[in-house]
């Protein structure tokens, strides 16, 4: 650090209580500040020795206080999202007032010149209240991490995110470390190099002290401050290897080639002395692996959004190898170790971030400005806090991506282009696409399908040994090694869908109207005899040399953008138990073991469902490549597209003929029973049965297709993404579904009680010689029908208002409902006894929605007038606000609907006879996409663009616009392709 200042400054340095990584990097910054003659008061819940063993100085003061809780981990790889939020509420939310009062008083008492936070939210607010400047030093912020947890916990927890982000916005600027996540709460940013702990000893000195000869390969087993706790065996390591274990408990017994390291061992020295490291990704492990050129074999951690950004940086500098969690626990380590020692880490950036950060902090405390030249713009606006949280990136999304994150961008090059992409040249429907001959089917001139076929050709070229030296993403290399390229490959395509009307009422039996969008998922599949299948090295390690058994291998392109593992493999025998398919419950547990590979349930689950429901026997190995252009989390049925495309491809490769409707119902079983998401069937039906530029009309009881509704030529539909990630597996969607089924049970119970009462009255009348008239009999018949109500949508709105609305509570606790009604008769969801559910609004919504959809369908065939368009738009608005009453709204979707209304009722729109007429939230709600209806005019598209720009100006997020349509999987069929011979 530079020369000492004239006056000693006082720093209050707050360090989060999450793990040791924050504390160890803070130590380096603190050490530089103290070396310059400053006083530093560290406030942290981390053990005191972390600081005092590295810094012995009278100018270091430790105050052990826990002001945040980080993420609660069940073990080294598992984060408990709900427990994390509960712990944060207990630690930082409930006592917030007293924390602020205490911290403000303490900051004033030490006369702090600057508050530094890594990255405790309340520290920034306390500094502001005390009239002291603050700066954050971090690569992630807790509002970003907790955003995913809130999605799982439900809408009511969102104020936690707002509060954290509001606290962060009080600081002057952010000192941002490499491997950073999006952090829109901060108004300004200054980037610094890696903050890394210095080495104390050389590699040779460390190995000599540990008695390790030069002939030994050393693996460092490092899962942070968490006790490893896993059973380690001698045969996990190849011959000539030893393993140094961090964090082993005193009573943990290790095999002869594993050695415990002392608890106070200086980890950076051991990292640099090792040949490779095995552990979980965190800032400390990644920064040390990069700085000292040590290959890092990592196992993904569940539900920690920091990880994909650090992982991309690690892999970009050729320093990372991913190990599947299953192989970690079963000891199939050899293929990963062999791969790791072939890597040539190439990080060439600075590692003096601690010194640089300390200089910036010193200057800031002295009154010098370190404001970034970058415009702050909308960073500080509240909506950007949530709207900037997408991990995936699609065309139209305006997010700055650092150089080391370019790996993720490159992965998009193979993602499917839009079928009607105007940048794509017109292509005739030929039977040949350069490298491949189409033996069956037709690409229908769809540019995304043609792009996918060209992508296959690029992967084929990558499989050529002469191209092995080029740097490629891990998923591309895995995909290139997936197929026997000389053999036949089958390709299927399934689009996402825009929910025009119906939405969540599908599970209550509503009529729905769905439009297949132009964005689609492609799946390529090849079946091979087990002896011919190309296996990845870690899959080979599990196979017996004498007898190869069938294996399922899957690659998901673009998976890194959603924090998924790009590959999945399992023995086909894993889906069979005692000669029969395993139960759906067992399969769900199997795929849920490792959240980073849970996505495979959507693909491999189709094989299990075909085995279970149709008795199909699979005897060959199956290789599957999935490439989806349907953005995830936007409410346009990305999961249904994957399921339908996967099952269509599996069926084609195995000669199965399945009608589109039947295929959709089978795919719903995948999502409901294998994945465990409580969705209705409309998504799969639209993807399988839809046709381009038409609305699929279907009554979801369970899946009666009424036909295709032509979209009048003067009407057009658009989808506008709010940027708020949607999930049908989230708490809000599931709770609303439970509430609706509770309501149905209460209606049935009420009707049964009324029948019993009428029967008693009739008995009394008969004793007295009186007989019931026809009106009473009609009433009995109506009540009998309602007592056996199979779908809520079969109850008319007037009957709901006349007989049941007053019987339904606004809210009801799960236990209270179960005590009175025993069960809610829904096989897909489970009632949480402690949870309080909304009942009346979720019950009312599908009853009225069914009526609205019928009216909407009828209006589409009416005369093309302004009244027609206004009525259609009004119905959509009513649907939108009904979602909100159920608790399935969101700030972003409300803002988009409001923007549509503003344009609709503007003076210019009235003078132009109007162009946009209505909008509504879609699908499962709680974010996702808004559907807009308008005239099919150029001016309408211009207004959609105007909404896009206004939304960006307000939130910092540029929405993706869905426009256009494409055929469903049934209409597309399938392709059978074969590589053209060189002589052709």
GROMACS .gro file of N, CA and C in nm, residues 20 22-35 42 47-58 60 62 196-200 264-268 288:
model
  123
   20UNK      N    1  -1.632  -1.850   0.630
   20UNK     CA    2  -1.503  -1.789   0.659
   20UNK      C    3  -1.451  -1.706   0.542
   22UNK      N    4  -1.559  -1.452   0.364
   22UNK     CA    5  -1.567  -1.307   0.376
   22UNK      C    6  -1.464  -1.257   0.478
   23UNK      N    7  -1.452  -1.332   0.588
   23UNK     CA    8  -1.359  -1.291   0.693
   23UNK      C    9  -1.215  -1.298   0.644
   24UNK      N   10  -1.181  -1.406   0.570
   24UNK     CA   11  -1.042  -1.422   0.528
   24UNK      C   12  -1.002  -1.317   0.424
   25UNK      N   13  -1.096  -1.278   0.336
   25UNK     CA   14  -1.058  -1.174   0.241
   25UNK      C   15  -1.057  -1.036   0.307
   26UNK      N   16  -1.146  -1.018   0.405
   26UNK     CA   17  -1.146  -0.891   0.478
   26UNK      C   18  -1.014  -0.874   0.553
   27UNK      N   19  -0.957  -0.985   0.601
   27UNK     CA   20  -0.830  -0.980   0.674
   27UNK      C   21  -0.723  -0.911   0.590
   28UNK      N   22  -0.720  -0.943   0.461
   28UNK     CA   23  -0.616  -0.885   0.376
   28UNK      C   24  -0.633  -0.734   0.360
   29UNK      N   25  -0.757  -0.691   0.345
   29UNK     CA   26  -0.781  -0.547   0.332
   29UNK      C   27  -0.749  -0.476   0.464
   30UNK      N   28  -0.793  -0.537   0.574
   30UNK     CA   29  -0.768  -0.479   0.707
   30UNK      C   30  -0.618  -0.470   0.733
   31UNK      N   31  -0.544  -0.574   0.696
   31UNK     CA   32  -0.399  -0.576   0.719
   31UNK      C   33  -0.332  -0.460   0.647
   32UNK      N   34  -0.375  -0.432   0.524
   32UNK     CA   35  -0.319  -0.320   0.449
   32UNK      C   36  -0.354  -0.186   0.514
   33UNK      N   37  -0.475  -0.173   0.566
   33UNK     CA   38  -0.514  -0.049   0.633
   33UNK      C   39  -0.431  -0.026   0.759
   34UNK      N   40  -0.412  -0.134   0.836
   34UNK     CA   41  -0.336  -0.122   0.961
   34UNK      C   42  -0.189  -0.092   0.933
   35UNK      N   43  -0.134  -0.152   0.827
   35UNK     CA   44   0.005  -0.126   0.791
   35UNK      C   45   0.027   0.021   0.755
   42UNK      N   46  -1.318  -0.431   1.364
   42UNK     CA   47  -1.387  -0.535   1.287
   42UNK      C   48  -1.511  -0.579   1.365
   47UNK      N   49  -1.517  -1.636   1.403
   47UNK     CA   50  -1.425  -1.657   1.514
   47UNK      C   51  -1.314  -1.552   1.517
   48UNK      N   52  -1.279  -1.508   1.635
   48UNK     CA   53  -1.180  -1.402   1.651
   48UNK      C   54  -1.044  -1.441   1.597
   49UNK      N   55  -1.009  -1.571   1.608
   49UNK     CA   56  -0.875  -1.614   1.568
   49UNK      C   57  -0.851  -1.595   1.418
   50UNK      N   58  -0.959  -1.591   1.338
   50UNK     CA   59  -0.941  -1.570   1.194
   50UNK      C   60  -0.869  -1.439   1.168
   51UNK      N   61  -0.896  -1.340   1.252
   51UNK     CA   62  -0.834  -1.209   1.236
   51UNK      C   63  -0.703  -1.197   1.314
   52UNK      N   64  -0.703  -1.244   1.439
   52UNK     CA   65  -0.588  -1.222   1.526
   52UNK      C   66  -0.467  -1.306   1.489
   53UNK      N   67  -0.488  -1.424   1.428
   53UNK     CA   68  -0.372  -1.504   1.387
   53UNK      C   69  -0.303  -1.444   1.265
   54UNK      N   70  -0.376  -1.368   1.185
   54UNK     CA   71  -0.317  -1.307   1.066
   54UNK      C   72  -0.265  -1.167   1.094
   55UNK      N   73  -0.323  -1.100   1.194
   55UNK     CA   74  -0.284  -0.962   1.223
   55UNK      C   75  -0.261  -0.948   1.373
   56UNK      N   76  -0.137  -0.917   1.412
   56UNK     CA   77  -0.108  -0.888   1.552
   56UNK      C   78  -0.075  -0.739   1.561
   57UNK      N   79  -0.173  -0.660   1.603
   57UNK     CA   80  -0.153  -0.516   1.609
   57UNK      C   81  -0.245  -0.454   1.713
   58UNK      N   82  -0.195  -0.358   1.788
   58UNK     CA   83  -0.281  -0.288   1.884
   58UNK      C   84  -0.384  -0.199   1.814
   60UNK      N   85  -0.582  -0.312   1.583
   60UNK     CA   86  -0.693  -0.399   1.543
   60UNK      C   87  -0.785  -0.423   1.663
   62UNK      N   88  -1.154  -0.612   1.776
   62UNK     CA   89  -1.255  -0.710   1.734
   62UNK      C   90  -1.379  -0.693   1.820
  196UNK      N   91  -0.673  -1.181  -0.247
  196UNK     CA   92  -0.624  -1.315  -0.217
  196UNK      C   93  -0.528  -1.310  -0.099
  197UNK      N   94  -0.538  -1.411  -0.014
  197UNK     CA   95  -0.442  -1.420   0.097
  197UNK      C   96  -0.302  -1.452   0.045
  198UNK      N   97  -0.201  -1.388   0.102
  198UNK     CA   98  -0.063  -1.408   0.060
  198UNK      C   99  -0.013  -1.546   0.102
  199UNK      N  100   0.087  -1.594   0.029
  199UNK     CA  101   0.153  -1.718   0.069
  199UNK      C  102   0.258  -1.689   0.175
  200UNK      N  103   0.267  -1.777   0.274
  200UNK     CA  104   0.370  -1.766   0.379
  200UNK      C  105   0.488  -1.857   0.352
  264UNK      N  106  -0.590  -2.516   1.239
  264UNK     CA  107  -0.534  -2.382   1.219
  264UNK      C  108  -0.436  -2.376   1.102
  265UNK      N  109  -0.440  -2.476   1.014
  265UNK     CA  110  -0.349  -2.477   0.900
  265UNK      C  111  -0.377  -2.355   0.813
  266UNK      N  112  -0.272  -2.299   0.758
  266UNK     CA  113  -0.287  -2.182   0.671
  266UNK      C  114  -0.319  -2.234   0.531
  267UNK      N  115  -0.446  -2.230   0.495
  267UNK     CA  116  -0.497  -2.297   0.375
  267UNK      C  117  -0.430  -2.250   0.246
  268UNK      N  118  -0.404  -2.121   0.224
  268UNK     CA  119  -0.344  -2.082   0.096
  268UNK      C  120  -0.213  -2.153   0.066
  288UNK      N  121  -0.811  -1.835  -0.469
  288UNK     CA  122  -0.681  -1.898  -0.442
  288UNK      C  123  -0.643  -1.997  -0.551
   0.00000   0.00000   0.00000
